[in-house]
PDB file of C-alpha atoms in Angstrom:
ATOM      1  CA  GLU H   1      -2.762  -4.409 -16.926  1.00 77.00           C
ATOM      2  CA  PRO H   2      -6.539  -4.581 -16.413  1.00 82.00           C
ATOM      3  CA  GLU H   3      -8.044  -2.001 -14.062  1.00 89.00           C
ATOM      4  CA  VAL H   4     -10.833  -1.666 -11.564  1.00 93.00           C
ATOM      5  CA  THR H   5     -12.642   1.613 -12.105  1.00 94.00           C
ATOM      6  CA  GLN H   6     -14.552   3.554  -9.487  1.00 95.00           C
ATOM      7  CA  THR H   7     -16.948   6.448  -9.848  1.00 94.00           C
ATOM      8  CA  PRO H   8     -17.212   9.145  -8.714  1.00 94.00           C
ATOM      9  CA  SER H   9     -13.715  10.014  -7.535  1.00 94.00           C
ATOM     10  CA  HIS H  10     -15.174  12.473  -5.017  1.00 95.00           C
ATOM     11  CA  GLN H  11     -18.634  12.539  -3.479  1.00 96.00           C
ATOM     12  CA  VAL H  12     -19.939  15.158  -1.091  1.00 97.00           C
ATOM     13  CA  THR H  13     -23.213  14.525   0.671  1.00 97.00           C
ATOM     14  CA  GLN H  14     -25.272  15.775   3.577  1.00 97.00           C
ATOM     15  CA  MET H  15     -25.640  13.695   6.716  1.00 97.00           C
ATOM     16  CA  GLY H  16     -28.664  11.419   6.469  1.00 97.00           C
ATOM     17  CA  GLN H  17     -28.580  11.207   2.687  1.00 97.00           C
ATOM     18  CA  GLU H  18     -28.164   7.988   0.747  1.00 97.00           C
ATOM     19  CA  VAL H  19     -25.064   7.513  -1.407  1.00 97.00           C
ATOM     20  CA  ILE H  20     -24.161   4.882  -3.950  1.00 97.00           C
ATOM     21  CA  LEU H  21     -20.541   4.267  -4.794  1.00 97.00           C
ATOM     22  CA  ARG H  22     -19.937   2.489  -8.058  1.00 96.00           C
ATOM     23  CA  CYS H  23     -17.250   0.113  -9.203  1.00 97.00           C
ATOM     24  CA  VAL H  24     -16.562  -1.819 -12.365  1.00 96.00           C
ATOM     25  CA  PRO H  25     -14.413  -4.832 -11.437  1.00 96.00           C
ATOM     26  CA  ILE H  26     -12.154  -6.638 -13.872  1.00 94.00           C
ATOM     27  CA  SER H  27     -14.374  -8.518 -16.272  1.00 91.00           C
ATOM     28  CA  ASN H  28     -13.412 -12.142 -15.555  1.00 89.00           C
ATOM     29  CA  HIS H  29     -13.078 -11.741 -11.809  1.00 92.00           C
ATOM     30  CA  LEU H  30     -15.501 -13.488  -9.493  1.00 90.00           C
ATOM     31  CA  TYR H  31     -14.735 -11.997  -6.057  1.00 92.00           C
ATOM     32  CA  PHE H  32     -15.446  -8.413  -5.138  1.00 94.00           C
ATOM     33  CA  TYR H  33     -14.566  -6.342  -2.108  1.00 94.00           C
ATOM     34  CA  TRP H  34     -15.044  -2.965  -0.502  1.00 96.00           C
ATOM     35  CA  TYR H  35     -12.463  -1.453   1.809  1.00 96.00           C
ATOM     36  CA  ARG H  36     -12.318   2.002   3.320  1.00 95.00           C
ATOM     37  CA  GLN H  37      -9.720   4.266   4.844  1.00 91.00           C
ATOM     38  CA  ILE H  38     -10.631   7.011   7.255  1.00 92.00           C
ATOM     39  CA  LEU H  39      -8.042   9.767   7.131  1.00 87.00           C
ATOM     40  CA  GLY H  40      -4.995   8.794   9.178  1.00 81.00           C
ATOM     41  CA  GLN H  41      -6.264   5.316   9.940  1.00 85.00           C
ATOM     42  CA  LYS H  42      -5.819   1.816   8.539  1.00 85.00           C
ATOM     43  CA  VAL H  43      -7.371   0.550   5.363  1.00 90.00           C
ATOM     44  CA  GLU H  44     -10.278  -1.503   6.727  1.00 92.00           C
ATOM     45  CA  PHE H  45     -12.160  -4.387   5.187  1.00 92.00           C
ATOM     46  CA  LEU H  46     -15.885  -3.840   4.796  1.00 95.00           C
ATOM     47  CA  VAL H  47     -17.302  -6.714   2.774  1.00 94.00           C
ATOM     48  CA  SER H  48     -16.568  -9.447   0.270  1.00 92.00           C
ATOM     49  CA  PHE H  49     -19.035 -10.669  -2.341  1.00 92.00           C
ATOM     50  CA  TYR H  50     -19.136 -13.820  -4.414  1.00 90.00           C
ATOM     51  CA  ASN H  51     -21.805 -15.544  -6.442  1.00 89.00           C
ATOM     52  CA  ASN H  52     -24.260 -12.732  -5.816  1.00 90.00           C
ATOM     53  CA  GLU H  53     -24.071 -12.884  -2.082  1.00 92.00           C
ATOM     54  CA  ILE H  54     -21.978 -11.544   0.763  1.00 93.00           C
ATOM     55  CA  SER H  55     -19.298 -14.039   1.763  1.00 89.00           C
ATOM     56  CA  GLU H  56     -17.850 -12.063   4.647  1.00 88.00           C
ATOM     57  CA  LYS H  57     -18.453  -8.713   6.284  1.00 91.00           C
ATOM     58  CA  SER H  58     -16.877  -6.728   9.061  1.00 91.00           C
ATOM     59  CA  GLU H  59     -18.530  -5.242  12.108  1.00 92.00           C
ATOM     60  CA  ILE H  60     -18.426  -1.882  10.325  1.00 93.00           C
ATOM     61  CA  PHE H  61     -20.775  -3.202   7.649  1.00 95.00           C
ATOM     62  CA  ASP H  62     -24.028  -2.715   9.533  1.00 94.00           C
ATOM     63  CA  ASP H  63     -27.604  -2.424   8.273  1.00 95.00           C
ATOM     64  CA  GLN H  64     -26.863   0.997   6.800  1.00 96.00           C
ATOM     65  CA  PHE H  65     -24.610  -0.626   4.218  1.00 97.00           C
ATOM     66  CA  SER H  66     -25.543  -2.852   1.312  1.00 97.00           C
ATOM     67  CA  VAL H  67     -23.829  -4.169  -1.792  1.00 97.00           C
ATOM     68  CA  GLU H  68     -25.200  -5.221  -5.106  1.00 95.00           C
ATOM     69  CA  ARG H  69     -24.092  -6.419  -8.487  1.00 92.00           C
ATOM     70  CA  PRO H  70     -27.107  -5.218 -10.413  1.00 86.00           C
ATOM     71  CA  ASP H  71     -26.156  -5.955 -13.986  1.00 86.00           C
ATOM     72  CA  GLY H  72     -23.205  -8.339 -14.101  1.00 80.00           C
ATOM     73  CA  SER H  73     -20.652  -5.596 -14.551  1.00 86.00           C
ATOM     74  CA  ASN H  74     -21.139  -2.959 -11.855  1.00 93.00           C
ATOM     75  CA  PHE H  75     -20.581  -3.592  -8.159  1.00 96.00           C
ATOM     76  CA  THR H  76     -22.117  -0.972  -5.892  1.00 97.00           C
ATOM     77  CA  LEU H  77     -21.879   0.016  -2.252  1.00 97.00           C
ATOM     78  CA  LYS H  78     -24.899   1.827  -0.856  1.00 97.00           C
ATOM     79  CA  ILE H  79     -24.927   3.718   2.396  1.00 97.00           C
ATOM     80  CA  ARG H  80     -28.558   4.264   3.314  1.00 96.00           C
ATOM     81  CA  SER H  81     -28.313   7.183   5.725  1.00 95.00           C
ATOM     82  CA  THR H  82     -24.836   8.634   5.879  1.00 97.00           C
ATOM     83  CA  LYS H  83     -23.193   9.718   9.112  1.00 96.00           C
ATOM     84  CA  LEU H  84     -20.284  12.083   9.618  1.00 97.00           C
ATOM     85  CA  GLU H  85     -18.084   9.131  10.539  1.00 96.00           C
ATOM     86  CA  ASP H  86     -18.700   7.544   7.135  1.00 97.00           C
ATOM     87  CA  SER H  87     -16.380  10.143   5.632  1.00 97.00           C
ATOM     88  CA  ALA H  88     -13.507   8.127   4.189  1.00 96.00           C
ATOM     89  CA  MET H  89     -11.824   6.917   1.021  1.00 94.00           C
ATOM     90  CA  TYR H  90     -13.683   3.851  -0.228  1.00 97.00           C
ATOM     91  CA  PHE H  91     -11.789   1.326  -2.314  1.00 96.00           C
ATOM     92  CA  CYS H  92     -13.313  -1.361  -4.476  1.00 96.00           C
ATOM     93  CA  ALA H  93     -11.256  -4.450  -5.318  1.00 94.00           C
ATOM     94  CA  SER H  94     -11.676  -7.647  -7.279  1.00 93.00           C
ATOM     95  CA  SER H  95      -9.877 -10.942  -7.615  1.00 91.00           C
ATOM     96  CA  ALA H  96     -10.128 -13.946  -9.871  1.00 89.00           C
ATOM     97  CA  THR H  97     -10.384 -16.902  -7.507  1.00 84.00           C
ATOM     98  CA  GLY H  98     -10.648 -15.637  -3.935  1.00 79.00           C
ATOM     99  CA  VAL H  99      -7.768 -17.754  -2.651  1.00 80.00           C
ATOM    100  CA  ALA H 100      -5.762 -16.200   0.134  1.00 78.00           C
ATOM    101  CA  ASN H 101      -2.470 -15.851  -1.717  1.00 79.00           C
ATOM    102  CA  GLU H 102      -3.743 -14.142  -4.822  1.00 84.00           C
ATOM    103  CA  LYS H 103      -3.439 -10.517  -5.816  1.00 86.00           C
ATOM    104  CA  LEU H 104      -6.310  -8.124  -5.333  1.00 89.00           C
ATOM    105  CA  PHE H 105      -6.819  -5.446  -7.939  1.00 92.00           C
ATOM    106  CA  PHE H 106      -7.897  -2.146  -6.402  1.00 92.00           C
ATOM    107  CA  GLY H 107      -9.609   0.868  -7.878  1.00 93.00           C
ATOM    108  CA  SER H 108      -8.353   4.398  -7.247  1.00 91.00           C
ATOM    109  CA  GLY H 109     -11.040   5.042  -4.675  1.00 93.00           C
ATOM    110  CA  THR H 110     -13.990   7.329  -4.019  1.00 96.00           C
ATOM    111  CA  GLN H 111     -13.420  10.058  -1.459  1.00 96.00           C
ATOM    112  CA  LEU H 112     -16.707  10.420   0.427  1.00 97.00           C
ATOM    113  CA  SER H 113     -17.239  13.561   2.477  1.00 97.00           C
ATOM    114  CA  VAL H 114     -20.304  13.700   4.712  1.00 97.00           C
ATOM    115  CA  LEU H 115     -21.182  17.215   5.885  1.00 96.00           C
TER     116      LEU H 115
ATOM    117  CA  ALA G   1      -6.743 -12.752  14.762  1.00 75.00           C
ATOM    118  CA  GLN G   2      -4.265 -11.279  12.356  1.00 81.00           C
ATOM    119  CA  SER G   3      -2.831  -7.784  12.571  1.00 87.00           C
ATOM    120  CA  VAL G   4      -0.151  -5.654  10.966  1.00 92.00           C
ATOM    121  CA  THR G   5       1.945  -2.858  12.435  1.00 94.00           C
ATOM    122  CA  GLN G   6       3.864  -0.431  10.290  1.00 95.00           C
ATOM    123  CA  LEU G   7       6.441   1.597  12.177  1.00 91.00           C
ATOM    124  CA  GLY G   8       6.748   5.147  10.922  1.00 90.00           C
ATOM    125  CA  SER G   9       3.820   6.837   9.257  1.00 91.00           C
ATOM    126  CA  HIS G  10       6.231   9.112   7.369  1.00 95.00           C
ATOM    127  CA  VAL G  11       9.675   8.215   6.078  1.00 97.00           C
ATOM    128  CA  SER G  12      11.908  10.620   4.179  1.00 97.00           C
ATOM    129  CA  VAL G  13      15.021   9.567   2.280  1.00 97.00           C
ATOM    130  CA  SER G  14      17.373  11.218  -0.174  1.00 97.00           C
ATOM    131  CA  GLU G  15      17.411  10.144  -3.788  1.00 97.00           C
ATOM    132  CA  GLY G  16      19.867   7.258  -4.100  1.00 97.00           C
ATOM    133  CA  ALA G  17      19.625   6.292  -0.433  1.00 98.00           C
ATOM    134  CA  LEU G  18      18.414   3.004   0.978  1.00 97.00           C
ATOM    135  CA  VAL G  19      14.678   2.682   1.542  1.00 98.00           C
ATOM    136  CA  LEU G  20      13.563   0.638   4.547  1.00 98.00           C
ATOM    137  CA  LEU G  21       9.889   0.457   5.447  1.00 98.00           C
ATOM    138  CA  ARG G  22       9.072  -1.657   8.467  1.00 97.00           C
ATOM    139  CA  CYS G  23       6.214  -4.105   8.877  1.00 97.00           C
ATOM    140  CA  ASN G  24       5.517  -6.545  11.696  1.00 96.00           C
ATOM    141  CA  TYR G  25       2.621  -8.948  11.687  1.00 94.00           C
ATOM    142  CA  SER G  26       0.723 -11.076  14.105  1.00 90.00           C
ATOM    143  CA  SER G  27      -0.889 -14.311  12.974  1.00 83.00           C
ATOM    144  CA  SER G  28      -1.721 -17.597  14.643  1.00 78.00           C
ATOM    145  CA  VAL G  29      -1.362 -19.485  11.359  1.00 79.00           C
ATOM    146  CA  PRO G  30       1.195 -19.170   8.554  1.00 81.00           C
ATOM    147  CA  PRO G  31       0.523 -15.842   6.904  1.00 87.00           C
ATOM    148  CA  TYR G  32       0.500 -14.593   3.388  1.00 91.00           C
ATOM    149  CA  LEU G  33       2.112 -11.165   3.386  1.00 94.00           C
ATOM    150  CA  PHE G  34       1.754  -8.377   0.874  1.00 95.00           C
ATOM    151  CA  TRP G  35       3.096  -4.925   0.177  1.00 97.00           C
ATOM    152  CA  TYR G  36       0.842  -2.593  -1.777  1.00 95.00           C
ATOM    153  CA  VAL G  37       1.757   0.876  -3.028  1.00 95.00           C
ATOM    154  CA  GLN G  38      -0.523   3.800  -3.712  1.00 90.00           C
ATOM    155  CA  TYR G  39       0.725   6.555  -5.987  1.00 90.00           C
ATOM    156  CA  PRO G  40      -1.165   9.868  -5.898  1.00 85.00           C
ATOM    157  CA  ASN G  41      -4.657   9.613  -7.398  1.00 78.00           C
ATOM    158  CA  GLN G  42      -4.254   5.920  -8.141  1.00 82.00           C
ATOM    159  CA  GLY G  43      -5.477   2.662  -6.616  1.00 82.00           C
ATOM    160  CA  LEU G  44      -3.484   0.284  -4.486  1.00 88.00           C
ATOM    161  CA  GLN G  45      -1.056  -1.763  -6.584  1.00 91.00           C
ATOM    162  CA  LEU G  46       0.630  -4.961  -5.520  1.00 92.00           C
ATOM    163  CA  LEU G  47       4.401  -4.511  -5.103  1.00 95.00           C
ATOM    164  CA  LEU G  48       5.214  -8.025  -3.946  1.00 95.00           C
ATOM    165  CA  LYS G  49       3.929 -10.894  -1.861  1.00 93.00           C
ATOM    166  CA  TYR G  50       5.176 -13.757   0.247  1.00 93.00           C
ATOM    167  CA  THR G  51       3.201 -16.982   0.201  1.00 89.00           C
ATOM    168  CA  THR G  52       5.518 -19.960   0.704  1.00 87.00           C
ATOM    169  CA  GLY G  53       9.054 -20.939  -0.249  1.00 87.00           C
ATOM    170  CA  ALA G  54      11.857 -18.444  -0.584  1.00 89.00           C
ATOM    171  CA  THR G  55      11.718 -15.898   2.201  1.00 92.00           C
ATOM    172  CA  LEU G  56      13.294 -13.113   0.153  1.00 96.00           C
ATOM    173  CA  VAL G  57      10.795 -11.938  -2.419  1.00 96.00           C
ATOM    174  CA  LYS G  58      11.421  -9.484  -5.192  1.00 96.00           C
ATOM    175  CA  GLY G  59       8.805  -7.152  -6.525  1.00 94.00           C
ATOM    176  CA  ILE G  60       8.358  -4.459  -9.078  1.00 93.00           C
ATOM    177  CA  ASN G  61      10.474  -1.311  -9.334  1.00 93.00           C
ATOM    178  CA  GLY G  62      13.472  -2.837  -7.546  1.00 96.00           C
ATOM    179  CA  PHE G  63      11.734  -3.438  -4.220  1.00 97.00           C
ATOM    180  CA  GLU G  64      12.204  -6.576  -2.166  1.00 97.00           C
ATOM    181  CA  ALA G  65      11.064  -7.856   1.201  1.00 97.00           C
ATOM    182  CA  GLU G  66      12.220 -10.612   3.493  1.00 96.00           C
ATOM    183  CA  PHE G  67       9.889 -12.785   5.549  1.00 95.00           C
ATOM    184  CA  LYS G  68      11.454 -13.413   8.960  1.00 95.00           C
ATOM    185  CA  LYS G  69       9.275 -15.746  10.972  1.00 92.00           C
ATOM    186  CA  SER G  70      11.412 -15.462  14.119  1.00 93.00           C
ATOM    187  CA  GLU G  71      10.964 -11.681  14.089  1.00 94.00           C
ATOM    188  CA  THR G  72       7.418 -11.732  12.681  1.00 94.00           C
ATOM    189  CA  SER G  73       8.596  -9.140  10.200  1.00 96.00           C
ATOM    190  CA  PHE G  74       8.249  -8.415   6.501  1.00 97.00           C
ATOM    191  CA  HIS G  75      10.257  -5.229   5.947  1.00 97.00           C
ATOM    192  CA  LEU G  76      10.346  -3.623   2.521  1.00 98.00           C
ATOM    193  CA  THR G  77      13.653  -2.421   1.096  1.00 98.00           C
ATOM    194  CA  LYS G  78      15.093  -0.837  -1.994  1.00 98.00           C
ATOM    195  CA  PRO G  79      18.830  -0.188  -2.303  1.00 97.00           C
ATOM    196  CA  SER G  80      18.553   3.161  -4.048  1.00 97.00           C
ATOM    197  CA  ALA G  81      15.519   5.444  -3.867  1.00 97.00           C
ATOM    198  CA  HIS G  82      14.207   7.186  -6.929  1.00 96.00           C
ATOM    199  CA  MET G  83      12.005  10.259  -6.987  1.00 96.00           C
ATOM    200  CA  SER G  84       9.245   8.167  -8.548  1.00 95.00           C
ATOM    201  CA  ASP G  85       9.129   5.971  -5.427  1.00 97.00           C
ATOM    202  CA  ALA G  86       7.354   8.718  -3.490  1.00 96.00           C
ATOM    203  CA  ALA G  87       4.041   7.132  -2.545  1.00 96.00           C
ATOM    204  CA  GLU G  88       2.178   5.518   0.315  1.00 94.00           C
ATOM    205  CA  TYR G  89       3.101   1.920   1.105  1.00 96.00           C
ATOM    206  CA  PHE G  90       0.810  -0.551   2.832  1.00 95.00           C
ATOM    207  CA  CYS G  91       1.741  -3.868   4.391  1.00 96.00           C
ATOM    208  CA  ALA G  92      -1.055  -6.455   4.596  1.00 94.00           C
ATOM    209  CA  VAL G  93      -1.636 -10.004   5.833  1.00 91.00           C
ATOM    210  CA  ARG G  94      -4.096 -12.671   4.806  1.00 86.00           C
ATOM    211  CA  THR G  95      -4.487 -16.290   5.917  1.00 73.00           C
ATOM    212  CA  GLU G  96      -6.187 -19.502   4.889  1.00 67.00           C
ATOM    213  CA  GLY G  97      -7.141 -22.706   6.640  1.00 54.00           C
ATOM    214  CA  ASP G  98      -9.306 -23.132   9.716  1.00 47.00           C
ATOM    215  CA  GLY G  99     -10.515 -19.750  10.776  1.00 48.00           C
ATOM    216  CA  ALA G 100      -9.587 -18.427   7.395  1.00 51.00           C
ATOM    217  CA  THR G 101     -10.690 -15.013   6.467  1.00 57.00           C
ATOM    218  CA  ASN G 102     -11.363 -13.730   3.029  1.00 63.00           C
ATOM    219  CA  LYS G 103      -9.995 -10.341   3.877  1.00 82.00           C
ATOM    220  CA  LEU G 104      -6.706  -8.511   3.738  1.00 88.00           C
ATOM    221  CA  ILE G 105      -5.678  -6.924   7.026  1.00 89.00           C
ATOM    222  CA  PHE G 106      -3.762  -3.727   6.347  1.00 92.00           C
ATOM    223  CA  GLY G 107      -1.351  -1.647   8.320  1.00 92.00           C
ATOM    224  CA  THR G 108      -1.781   2.103   8.679  1.00 90.00           C
ATOM    225  CA  GLY G 109       0.539   2.837   5.777  1.00 93.00           C
ATOM    226  CA  THR G 110       3.868   4.626   5.450  1.00 95.00           C
ATOM    227  CA  LEU G 111       4.171   7.737   3.345  1.00 95.00           C
ATOM    228  CA  LEU G 112       7.567   7.751   1.637  1.00 97.00           C
ATOM    229  CA  ALA G 113       9.047  11.083   0.586  1.00 97.00           C
ATOM    230  CA  VAL G 114      12.152  11.180  -1.598  1.00 97.00           C
ATOM    231  CA  GLN G 115      14.261  14.319  -1.425  1.00 96.00           C
ATOM    232  CA  PRO G 116      16.418  15.393  -4.373  1.00 94.00           C
TER     233      PRO G 116
END
């Protein structure tokens, strides 16, 4: 089965630093997502992206966050100035059509630790 | 707004025993319901989903779930646990139509341990 790949698997950064989390979605998919899971809490939606623009974002996704598909294959999540509370597992996902009943394909996640 | 509640953050069963992982949802419109599984160091994988039609849905690895509208539940079961079933299981809901959201709403997850 095709896979979504995420790099790095672990990222440690200092508070206030910028981080970029990278994802390679499945090649023929058109919809891209970021979710995160703070330890012990729910997996939370951050943002969805289609046709080179954000289609939906949560209240978590404030001005410190941005997403980009810079080269037609990678899909990145940037956190401009990290806070301690940004420490979480970040999951990238993609889907073919974006309809509500379709399967999302998830990557294995990037564990972000902000010190 | 949609939401999902998973009862039991940790469930432990013996190998060969019944697995029952509970999920209740809240949705003002007909939901699409999903179970995802996360094995160690892997991404979330779809186990099964309910969209429309038959309320008992079968998934991979012998798992099944039944959509019960009257109980707003979508519990996951497997008749006989295997050691390889040890993983974290997430229930999720998604909707379409007016007020549709593009996002999956997840529960907090249930970590399943299988004892030999």
